[in-house]
C-alpha cells in the first residue's frame, strides 16, 4: 500500500508525540515517584510504535517496542526508576528524533542503528530480573504445560508481570479471539478489541504481535495474554459484544505454573533483533521508491475554520448583492455593498491570520531539554523559567525563530552564567536563572532571553573588536556602552580565540541578527553586572502590514507604519551639516536627516524646497528623519517578495501591489541607519 | 518524459534583439507578455529594468539589451517580456520582439564559434540554423548569473 499520503500526518504527529515524551521525561527526571508520567510515556511509546509499524518504519517500531518493555516493567513496579534509566530513555528519544528527522529529509529512516540502545534497555530489564530471580525461583516449574487450544507462549518478561499482577489480586488469562472470516477491516476490528480490553485489562502479549495485527498480517484470529481484575467470563462477554467477533476462548493461567528464566530472555531478544534486521533490509529495498513530499502544515482549531467559512459565505452573499445592483443601478446600494465588502475582507484577513498563528510554546518546548543537557555538560546548575508560552506568532516565524533562540540561550548559559563558586563569591544564588519571556506588544511580539549572569564585559568586547579590525582604538575610546555591545552583532567580530563546543560569546550573533532582521524584526541587548537581556521584537504577521505610501520623485514607496514615529515639516534652513551628515535640532534632540531620493537613487531632485516633509522613523531608541516628496496615505499592504533573483537588494524589503496594479517597493527602514 | 522533449524535441522560443535572433529553450518559458508598467528597483544591477505585477506576483525584469551592452532603444508595440523560470527563479526578459517557436534538429545546432564580438560565448549554448537565419541559443543560467558582461570584456 502506498503510505506516502500519510507520511505528512505521520511526521506531524510523531513530532508532537516526541515533544510530549520529552516533556514527560523531563518532569519524570525531577519527580521519580510520579507514576502517571510513566504511564504517559508508555502511552506515547505505544502510539509511536503502532504508527511507525503501520508506516513501515521498523526501526522506530522496534526501538519503541523495547522502550515499552522497560516502561511496562516500571509501570508494574518491577524495576525501580533510576537516573540511568531516565538517561537511557532520553537517548532513545534522541534516536527516535533522529529517525524522524531522517524521514523528513529522505522519506526513510536511514542507517542509524539503535542496537546498542536495545541492548541497554534489555540490560535494564535483565539487571532487574537477576536481582529478582531469588525471590521467584520458588514459584517456578514446567513452562510447557500451557494446555488447551490456545498456543500462545508466555515470554519471560510477561511472566514476571503476570506473577506480580497475581500478587496484587489480578487474574491472568490466555485468550483467543476469532474474527468472522468475512470481516473486511480486520485490523480496525482488532483495534476495537484492543481498545475495549485496555479499558479493564492490561495486554501483556499478543500473537501475532501488535505490529502485525495493525498491519493486518494475521488470519482470522489472534491470541492474547491479559491481566485483569475482572473474571474471565465478563471479559469474554465484552469481546463477544463487538460485532464480527466469531468466537472468544478464555482461560485462566495459573501463575504458579510460570517459570522465570533469565537466559531465555536473551535468546528471545536476540532472535527478535535478527528478525528485525531482516525486516529492515527488506524495508530498505521497498522504501527506495518513496520520495519525501513535505509541505508545512498548521493544525487549526476547528472554530477558527468555522469562522473562516462563515466569512467566505458572507463574501459570496455580497457578491450576489453586487450582481443584483447591476440591474437596479442605484449608486446608494453600491456604496453600501462595498462598505460591507470592506468589513468582510478585514474580518477575513483577521481570520486567516489567526489560522496561521501558532503558540510559541512549540518552539519553547525544546528548550528545557537543551538547558538540562547543557547544565549537565558544563556543571552549572540552571533553572529555566519560561513565561508567555501561549503567545501566538505566525507559523513562518515559528520555523525561523528556533535557531536564533537556541543560540541566545546557549550564549547565556555558557558565557553569561558564571561557575557556581564564582556566583557564590559574588553573593548570587548558586543556581543560575535563564528567563525566556514572550509577550505580544502592539503589532509585534517580543521575546526576551534574560540571564542573571556576569553580563557582557564591554572592555573585552572593545579589545576584541580592535583586534579583529572592526574599529580603531580612537573609535573605541569614544564609543559608549551601547555602541560597544552592538559590536557583538557585527559579522567578523567572532573569529573567537576560544571556540567552545557550545558557543563563544559573539559566535554567530551576527547570524542571529541577520535572521531576525530577515523576519522584519529587531534584536537589542541590555547588559549589566547582574546579567544581560537579549530582546527580540518581531512583527506579528509577515504577510500583511499597515504602511505609509509616499512619493519620492515620481515613484511610490511604502514605509512600514510600525517603524514610523511621526511626520513633521521642517524648514530646510534649520538643517545643519555636521561631518557631511545633515542634522536638525528637533524637540531638543539632534535628528539626522536622510534624503530618500539619494538613498533610493531617484534622479528627480525636488527636495530643495523650503518646507521639507520628514518622516521620523525609530529603530530601537534611535531616530532618523527621512525626507520624502509627498505623502499619499496609509494603506494595508500585502508584502510580496522580490523573488530569488533580486535577493538581498539594499534598502528594499519587498514589494507590494497597489490598487491600480502598479508595483510599489517597501523601504527597508531598519537597514538604513 | 521531460527528458525526452529536451533531447529529441529541441524547441526554442525566438526573439529579436538589435537585429539578431536569439532562442531560449521553450521548457524555461512560462508566458510572453506585452510590456506593462515596470517599477524601477534602486540598487539593483544596471540591467535590471525593474519589477512588474504579473497577475499578482512580483517578477523582476531584465533588459536584455542592457545585459548584452547593446544600444538602447525606446520600447514600442513590438516589445515583449518573456517570462522564464530557471531553477525556481521567475524572471522576465525584456526583448525587442518575439513571435515564433522553432524546432531544431540536432544537426541544425552548431557548436559556438569563437567570436569575440559583443557577446561573450559563455552566454551562448549553441548556434541554431534555420533557412538563412542564424539564431543564437542562450544559456539562461548564465544570463541570469551574477557575472557582469562589462567586467569580462
JSON list of N, CA, C and O in Angstrom, two decimals, chain B residues 5-47:
[
{"chain": "B", "resi": 5, "resn": "UNK", "atom": "N", "xyz": [11.72, 15.41, -24.25]},
{"chain": "B", "resi": 5, "resn": "UNK", "atom": "CA", "xyz": [11.42, 16.62, -25.01]},
{"chain": "B", "resi": 5, "resn": "UNK", "atom": "C", "xyz": [12.68, 17.45, -25.21]},
{"chain": "B", "resi": 5, "resn": "UNK", "atom": "O", "xyz": [12.97, 17.92, -26.29]},
{"chain": "B", "resi": 6, "resn": "UNK", "atom": "N", "xyz": [13.48, 17.56, -24.17]},
{"chain": "B", "resi": 6, "resn": "UNK", "atom": "CA", "xyz": [14.67, 18.40, -24.31]},
{"chain": "B", "resi": 6, "resn": "UNK", "atom": "C", "xyz": [15.67, 17.78, -25.28]},
{"chain": "B", "resi": 6, "resn": "UNK", "atom": "O", "xyz": [16.33, 18.50, -26.02]},
{"chain": "B", "resi": 7, "resn": "UNK", "atom": "N", "xyz": [15.79, 16.48, -25.26]},
{"chain": "B", "resi": 7, "resn": "UNK", "atom": "CA", "xyz": [16.83, 15.90, -26.09]},
{"chain": "B", "resi": 7, "resn": "UNK", "atom": "C", "xyz": [16.40, 15.73, -27.54]},
{"chain": "B", "resi": 7, "resn": "UNK", "atom": "O", "xyz": [17.14, 16.08, -28.44]},
{"chain": "B", "resi": 8, "resn": "UNK", "atom": "N", "xyz": [15.21, 15.23, -27.75]},
{"chain": "B", "resi": 8, "resn": "UNK", "atom": "CA", "xyz": [14.83, 14.96, -29.13]},
{"chain": "B", "resi": 8, "resn": "UNK", "atom": "C", "xyz": [14.05, 16.12, -29.74]},
{"chain": "B", "resi": 8, "resn": "UNK", "atom": "O", "xyz": [14.10, 16.36, -30.94]},
{"chain": "B", "resi": 9, "resn": "UNK", "atom": "N", "xyz": [13.33, 16.81, -28.88]},
{"chain": "B", "resi": 9, "resn": "UNK", "atom": "CA", "xyz": [12.41, 17.80, -29.41]},
{"chain": "B", "resi": 9, "resn": "UNK", "atom": "C", "xyz": [12.88, 19.21, -29.12]},
{"chain": "B", "resi": 9, "resn": "UNK", "atom": "O", "xyz": [12.27, 19.94, -28.36]},
{"chain": "B", "resi": 10, "resn": "UNK", "atom": "N", "xyz": [14.00, 19.60, -29.63]},
{"chain": "B", "resi": 10, "resn": "UNK", "atom": "CA", "xyz": [14.57, 20.89, -29.31]},
{"chain": "B", "resi": 10, "resn": "UNK", "atom": "C", "xyz": [13.73, 22.06, -29.81]},
{"chain": "B", "resi": 10, "resn": "UNK", "atom": "O", "xyz": [13.93, 22.54, -30.92]},
{"chain": "B", "resi": 11, "resn": "UNK", "atom": "N", "xyz": [12.82, 22.51, -28.96]},
{"chain": "B", "resi": 11, "resn": "UNK", "atom": "CA", "xyz": [12.00, 23.65, -29.38]},
{"chain": "B", "resi": 11, "resn": "UNK", "atom": "C", "xyz": [12.51, 24.91, -28.70]},
{"chain": "B", "resi": 11, "resn": "UNK", "atom": "O", "xyz": [12.79, 24.90, -27.51]},
{"chain": "B", "resi": 12, "resn": "UNK", "atom": "N", "xyz": [12.58, 25.95, -29.46]},
{"chain": "B", "resi": 12, "resn": "UNK", "atom": "CA", "xyz": [13.11, 27.20, -28.92]},
{"chain": "B", "resi": 12, "resn": "UNK", "atom": "C", "xyz": [12.15, 28.35, -29.21]},
{"chain": "B", "resi": 12, "resn": "UNK", "atom": "O", "xyz": [11.56, 28.42, -30.28]},
{"chain": "B", "resi": 13, "resn": "UNK", "atom": "N", "xyz": [12.00, 29.22, -28.20]},
{"chain": "B", "resi": 13, "resn": "UNK", "atom": "CA", "xyz": [11.24, 30.44, -28.42]},
{"chain": "B", "resi": 13, "resn": "UNK", "atom": "C", "xyz": [12.21, 31.48, -28.99]},
{"chain": "B", "resi": 13, "resn": "UNK", "atom": "O", "xyz": [13.28, 31.71, -28.42]},
{"chain": "B", "resi": 14, "resn": "UNK", "atom": "N", "xyz": [11.83, 32.05, -30.11]},
{"chain": "B", "resi": 14, "resn": "UNK", "atom": "CA", "xyz": [12.73, 33.00, -30.77]},
{"chain": "B", "resi": 14, "resn": "UNK", "atom": "C", "xyz": [12.38, 34.43, -30.38]},
{"chain": "B", "resi": 14, "resn": "UNK", "atom": "O", "xyz": [11.20, 34.77, -30.23]},
{"chain": "B", "resi": 15, "resn": "UNK", "atom": "N", "xyz": [13.37, 35.25, -30.24]},
{"chain": "B", "resi": 15, "resn": "UNK", "atom": "CA", "xyz": [13.10, 36.67, -30.06]},
{"chain": "B", "resi": 15, "resn": "UNK", "atom": "C", "xyz": [14.17, 37.50, -30.74]},
{"chain": "B", "resi": 15, "resn": "UNK", "atom": "O", "xyz": [15.25, 36.98, -31.08]},
{"chain": "B", "resi": 16, "resn": "UNK", "atom": "N", "xyz": [13.84, 38.75, -30.94]},
{"chain": "B", "resi": 16, "resn": "UNK", "atom": "CA", "xyz": [14.74, 39.62, -31.67]},
{"chain": "B", "resi": 16, "resn": "UNK", "atom": "C", "xyz": [15.36, 40.64, -30.74]},
{"chain": "B", "resi": 16, "resn": "UNK", "atom": "O", "xyz": [14.70, 41.14, -29.82]},
{"chain": "B", "resi": 17, "resn": "UNK", "atom": "N", "xyz": [16.60, 40.93, -30.97]},
{"chain": "B", "resi": 17, "resn": "UNK", "atom": "CA", "xyz": [17.28, 41.91, -30.15]},
{"chain": "B", "resi": 17, "resn": "UNK", "atom": "C", "xyz": [18.33, 42.55, -31.04]},
{"chain": "B", "resi": 17, "resn": "UNK", "atom": "O", "xyz": [19.26, 41.88, -31.48]},
{"chain": "B", "resi": 18, "resn": "UNK", "atom": "N", "xyz": [18.14, 43.82, -31.33]},
{"chain": "B", "resi": 18, "resn": "UNK", "atom": "CA", "xyz": [19.11, 44.55, -32.13]},
{"chain": "B", "resi": 18, "resn": "UNK", "atom": "C", "xyz": [19.47, 43.81, -33.43]},
{"chain": "B", "resi": 18, "resn": "UNK", "atom": "O", "xyz": [20.63, 43.54, -33.72]},
{"chain": "B", "resi": 19, "resn": "UNK", "atom": "N", "xyz": [18.43, 43.44, -34.16]},
{"chain": "B", "resi": 19, "resn": "UNK", "atom": "CA", "xyz": [18.58, 42.78, -35.47]},
{"chain": "B", "resi": 19, "resn": "UNK", "atom": "C", "xyz": [19.19, 41.38, -35.45]},
{"chain": "B", "resi": 19, "resn": "UNK", "atom": "O", "xyz": [19.54, 40.84, -36.47]},
{"chain": "B", "resi": 20, "resn": "UNK", "atom": "N", "xyz": [19.36, 40.84, -34.25]},
{"chain": "B", "resi": 20, "resn": "UNK", "atom": "CA", "xyz": [19.81, 39.45, -34.17]},
{"chain": "B", "resi": 20, "resn": "UNK", "atom": "C", "xyz": [18.66, 38.59, -33.65]},
{"chain": "B", "resi": 20, "resn": "UNK", "atom": "O", "xyz": [17.81, 39.09, -32.90]},
{"chain": "B", "resi": 21, "resn": "UNK", "atom": "N", "xyz": [18.71, 37.32, -34.01]},
{"chain": "B", "resi": 21, "resn": "UNK", "atom": "CA", "xyz": [17.72, 36.41, -33.46]},
{"chain": "B", "resi": 21, "resn": "UNK", "atom": "C", "xyz": [18.33, 35.57, -32.36]},
{"chain": "B", "resi": 21, "resn": "UNK", "atom": "O", "xyz": [19.44, 35.06, -32.48]},
{"chain": "B", "resi": 22, "resn": "UNK", "atom": "N", "xyz": [17.58, 35.44, -31.30]},
{"chain": "B", "resi": 22, "resn": "UNK", "atom": "CA", "xyz": [18.04, 34.62, -30.18]},
{"chain": "B", "resi": 22, "resn": "UNK", "atom": "C", "xyz": [16.98, 33.56, -29.90]},
{"chain": "B", "resi": 22, "resn": "UNK", "atom": "O", "xyz": [15.80, 33.75, -30.20]},
{"chain": "B", "resi": 23, "resn": "UNK", "atom": "N", "xyz": [17.43, 32.46, -29.32]},
{"chain": "B", "resi": 23, "resn": "UNK", "atom": "CA", "xyz": [16.47, 31.41, -28.95]},
{"chain": "B", "resi": 23, "resn": "UNK", "atom": "C", "xyz": [16.68, 30.97, -27.52]},
{"chain": "B", "resi": 23, "resn": "UNK", "atom": "O", "xyz": [17.81, 30.91, -27.04]},
{"chain": "B", "resi": 24, "resn": "UNK", "atom": "N", "xyz": [15.57, 30.73, -26.83]},
{"chain": "B", "resi": 24, "resn": "UNK", "atom": "CA", "xyz": [15.69, 30.14, -25.49]},
{"chain": "B", "resi": 24, "resn": "UNK", "atom": "C", "xyz": [14.82, 28.90, -25.42]},
{"chain": "B", "resi": 24, "resn": "UNK", "atom": "O", "xyz": [13.74, 28.83, -26.01]},
{"chain": "B", "resi": 25, "resn": "UNK", "atom": "N", "xyz": [15.30, 27.94, -24.70]},
{"chain": "B", "resi": 25, "resn": "UNK", "atom": "CA", "xyz": [14.63, 26.65, -24.55]},
{"chain": "B", "resi": 25, "resn": "UNK", "atom": "C", "xyz": [13.19, 26.85, -24.10]},
{"chain": "B", "resi": 25, "resn": "UNK", "atom": "O", "xyz": [12.92, 27.51, -23.09]},
{"chain": "B", "resi": 26, "resn": "UNK", "atom": "N", "xyz": [12.27, 26.26, -24.84]},
{"chain": "B", "resi": 26, "resn": "UNK", "atom": "CA", "xyz": [10.85, 26.50, -24.55]},
{"chain": "B", "resi": 26, "resn": "UNK", "atom": "C", "xyz": [10.45, 25.97, -23.18]},
{"chain": "B", "resi": 26, "resn": "UNK", "atom": "O", "xyz": [9.49, 26.44, -22.56]},
{"chain": "B", "resi": 27, "resn": "UNK", "atom": "N", "xyz": [11.21, 25.01, -22.67]},
{"chain": "B", "resi": 27, "resn": "UNK", "atom": "CA", "xyz": [10.86, 24.45, -21.36]},
{"chain": "B", "resi": 27, "resn": "UNK", "atom": "C", "xyz": [11.02, 25.46, -20.24]},
{"chain": "B", "resi": 27, "resn": "UNK", "atom": "O", "xyz": [10.45, 25.33, -19.18]},
{"chain": "B", "resi": 28, "resn": "UNK", "atom": "N", "xyz": [11.84, 26.49, -20.49]},
{"chain": "B", "resi": 28, "resn": "UNK", "atom": "CA", "xyz": [12.03, 27.51, -19.46]},
{"chain": "B", "resi": 28, "resn": "UNK", "atom": "C", "xyz": [11.03, 28.64, -19.58]},
{"chain": "B", "resi": 28, "resn": "UNK", "atom": "O", "xyz": [10.93, 29.47, -18.70]},
{"chain": "B", "resi": 29, "resn": "UNK", "atom": "N", "xyz": [10.31, 28.67, -20.70]},
{"chain": "B", "resi": 29, "resn": "UNK", "atom": "CA", "xyz": [9.44, 29.82, -20.94]},
{"chain": "B", "resi": 29, "resn": "UNK", "atom": "C", "xyz": [8.07, 29.57, -20.34]},
{"chain": "B", "resi": 29, "resn": "UNK", "atom": "O", "xyz": [7.46, 28.53, -20.55]},
{"chain": "B", "resi": 30, "resn": "UNK", "atom": "N", "xyz": [7.60, 30.51, -19.53]},
{"chain": "B", "resi": 30, "resn": "UNK", "atom": "CA", "xyz": [6.28, 30.37, -18.96]},
{"chain": "B", "resi": 30, "resn": "UNK", "atom": "C", "xyz": [5.24, 31.08, -19.83]},
{"chain": "B", "resi": 30, "resn": "UNK", "atom": "O", "xyz": [4.31, 30.45, -20.30]},
{"chain": "B", "resi": 31, "resn": "UNK", "atom": "N", "xyz": [5.41, 32.38, -20.03]},
{"chain": "B", "resi": 31, "resn": "UNK", "atom": "CA", "xyz": [4.49, 33.13, -20.88]},
{"chain": "B", "resi": 31, "resn": "UNK", "atom": "C", "xyz": [5.26, 34.23, -21.58]},
{"chain": "B", "resi": 31, "resn": "UNK", "atom": "O", "xyz": [6.40, 34.52, -21.24]},
{"chain": "B", "resi": 32, "resn": "UNK", "atom": "N", "xyz": [4.60, 34.82, -22.56]},
{"chain": "B", "resi": 32, "resn": "UNK", "atom": "CA", "xyz": [5.16, 36.01, -23.20]},
{"chain": "B", "resi": 32, "resn": "UNK", "atom": "C", "xyz": [4.15, 37.13, -23.01]},
{"chain": "B", "resi": 32, "resn": "UNK", "atom": "O", "xyz": [2.98, 36.98, -23.33]},
{"chain": "B", "resi": 33, "resn": "UNK", "atom": "N", "xyz": [4.61, 38.24, -22.42]},
{"chain": "B", "resi": 33, "resn": "UNK", "atom": "CA", "xyz": [3.70, 39.33, -22.08]},
{"chain": "B", "resi": 33, "resn": "UNK", "atom": "C", "xyz": [4.03, 40.58, -22.87]},
{"chain": "B", "resi": 33, "resn": "UNK", "atom": "O", "xyz": [5.18, 40.80, -23.23]},
{"chain": "B", "resi": 34, "resn": "UNK", "atom": "N", "xyz": [2.98, 41.37, -23.10]},
{"chain": "B", "resi": 34, "resn": "UNK", "atom": "CA", "xyz": [3.25, 42.70, -23.65]},
{"chain": "B", "resi": 34, "resn": "UNK", "atom": "C", "xyz": [3.89, 43.54, -22.55]},
{"chain": "B", "resi": 34, "resn": "UNK", "atom": "O", "xyz": [3.74, 43.24, -21.37]},
{"chain": "B", "resi": 35, "resn": "UNK", "atom": "N", "xyz": [4.56, 44.58, -22.95]},
{"chain": "B", "resi": 35, "resn": "UNK", "atom": "CA", "xyz": [5.23, 45.41, -21.95]},
{"chain": "B", "resi": 35, "resn": "UNK", "atom": "C", "xyz": [4.20, 46.12, -21.09]},
{"chain": "B", "resi": 35, "resn": "UNK", "atom": "O", "xyz": [3.23, 46.67, -21.59]},
{"chain": "B", "resi": 36, "resn": "UNK", "atom": "N", "xyz": [4.40, 46.02, -19.80]},
{"chain": "B", "resi": 36, "resn": "UNK", "atom": "CA", "xyz": [3.49, 46.69, -18.87]},
{"chain": "B", "resi": 36, "resn": "UNK", "atom": "C", "xyz": [4.30, 47.63, -17.99]},
{"chain": "B", "resi": 36, "resn": "UNK", "atom": "O", "xyz": [5.49, 47.83, -18.20]},
{"chain": "B", "resi": 37, "resn": "UNK", "atom": "N", "xyz": [3.59, 48.22, -17.04]},
{"chain": "B", "resi": 37, "resn": "UNK", "atom": "CA", "xyz": [4.21, 49.14, -16.10]},
{"chain": "B", "resi": 37, "resn": "UNK", "atom": "C", "xyz": [5.37, 48.48, -15.37]},
{"chain": "B", "resi": 37, "resn": "UNK", "atom": "O", "xyz": [5.19, 47.45, -14.75]},
{"chain": "B", "resi": 38, "resn": "UNK", "atom": "N", "xyz": [6.55, 49.06, -15.46]},
{"chain": "B", "resi": 38, "resn": "UNK", "atom": "CA", "xyz": [7.70, 48.47, -14.77]},
{"chain": "B", "resi": 38, "resn": "UNK", "atom": "C", "xyz": [8.15, 49.42, -13.66]},
{"chain": "B", "resi": 38, "resn": "UNK", "atom": "O", "xyz": [8.33, 50.61, -13.90]},
{"chain": "B", "resi": 39, "resn": "UNK", "atom": "N", "xyz": [8.27, 48.91, -12.46]},
{"chain": "B", "resi": 39, "resn": "UNK", "atom": "CA", "xyz": [8.72, 49.73, -11.34]},
{"chain": "B", "resi": 39, "resn": "UNK", "atom": "C", "xyz": [10.22, 49.57, -11.16]},
{"chain": "B", "resi": 39, "resn": "UNK", "atom": "O", "xyz": [10.70, 48.45, -10.97]},
{"chain": "B", "resi": 40, "resn": "UNK", "atom": "N", "xyz": [10.91, 50.68, -11.21]},
{"chain": "B", "resi": 40, "resn": "UNK", "atom": "CA", "xyz": [12.36, 50.65, -11.08]},
{"chain": "B", "resi": 40, "resn": "UNK", "atom": "C", "xyz": [12.78, 50.16, -9.69]},
{"chain": "B", "resi": 40, "resn": "UNK", "atom": "O", "xyz": [12.11, 50.46, -8.68]},
{"chain": "B", "resi": 41, "resn": "UNK", "atom": "N", "xyz": [13.80, 49.38, -9.59]},
{"chain": "B", "resi": 41, "resn": "UNK", "atom": "CA", "xyz": [14.31, 48.93, -8.30]},
{"chain": "B", "resi": 41, "resn": "UNK", "atom": "C", "xyz": [15.69, 49.54, -8.06]},
{"chain": "B", "resi": 41, "resn": "UNK", "atom": "O", "xyz": [16.63, 49.25, -8.78]},
{"chain": "B", "resi": 42, "resn": "UNK", "atom": "N", "xyz": [15.80, 50.43, -7.06]},
{"chain": "B", "resi": 42, "resn": "UNK", "atom": "CA", "xyz": [17.10, 51.03, -6.79]},
{"chain": "B", "resi": 42, "resn": "UNK", "atom": "C", "xyz": [18.10, 49.97, -6.31]},
{"chain": "B", "resi": 42, "resn": "UNK", "atom": "O", "xyz": [17.70, 48.95, -5.76]},
{"chain": "B", "resi": 43, "resn": "UNK", "atom": "N", "xyz": [19.34, 50.21, -6.50]},
{"chain": "B", "resi": 43, "resn": "UNK", "atom": "CA", "xyz": [20.44, 49.35, -6.04]},
{"chain": "B", "resi": 43, "resn": "UNK", "atom": "C", "xyz": [20.51, 48.01, -6.74]},
{"chain": "B", "resi": 43, "resn": "UNK", "atom": "O", "xyz": [21.32, 47.17, -6.38]},
{"chain": "B", "resi": 44, "resn": "UNK", "atom": "N", "xyz": [19.64, 47.79, -7.71]},
{"chain": "B", "resi": 44, "resn": "UNK", "atom": "CA", "xyz": [19.73, 46.53, -8.44]},
{"chain": "B", "resi": 44, "resn": "UNK", "atom": "C", "xyz": [20.78, 46.68, -9.54]},
{"chain": "B", "resi": 44, "resn": "UNK", "atom": "O", "xyz": [21.22, 47.79, -9.83]},
{"chain": "B", "resi": 45, "resn": "UNK", "atom": "N", "xyz": [21.17, 45.57, -10.15]},
{"chain": "B", "resi": 45, "resn": "UNK", "atom": "CA", "xyz": [22.15, 45.64, -11.22]},
{"chain": "B", "resi": 45, "resn": "UNK", "atom": "C", "xyz": [21.62, 46.54, -12.34]},
{"chain": "B", "resi": 45, "resn": "UNK", "atom": "O", "xyz": [20.40, 46.67, -12.50]},
{"chain": "B", "resi": 46, "resn": "UNK", "atom": "N", "xyz": [22.53, 47.14, -13.11]},
{"chain": "B", "resi": 46, "resn": "UNK", "atom": "CA", "xyz": [22.10, 48.16, -14.08]},
{"chain": "B", "resi": 46, "resn": "UNK", "atom": "C", "xyz": [21.16, 47.60, -15.13]},
{"chain": "B", "resi": 46, "resn": "UNK", "atom": "O", "xyz": [20.35, 48.32, -15.69]},
{"chain": "B", "resi": 47, "resn": "UNK", "atom": "N", "xyz": [21.27, 46.31, -15.42]},
{"chain": "B", "resi": 47, "resn": "UNK", "atom": "CA", "xyz": [20.42, 45.74, -16.47]},
{"chain": "B", "resi": 47, "resn": "UNK", "atom": "C", "xyz": [19.07, 45.29, -15.95]},
{"chain": "B", "resi": 47, "resn": "UNK", "atom": "O", "xyz": [18.24, 44.81, -16.71]}
]
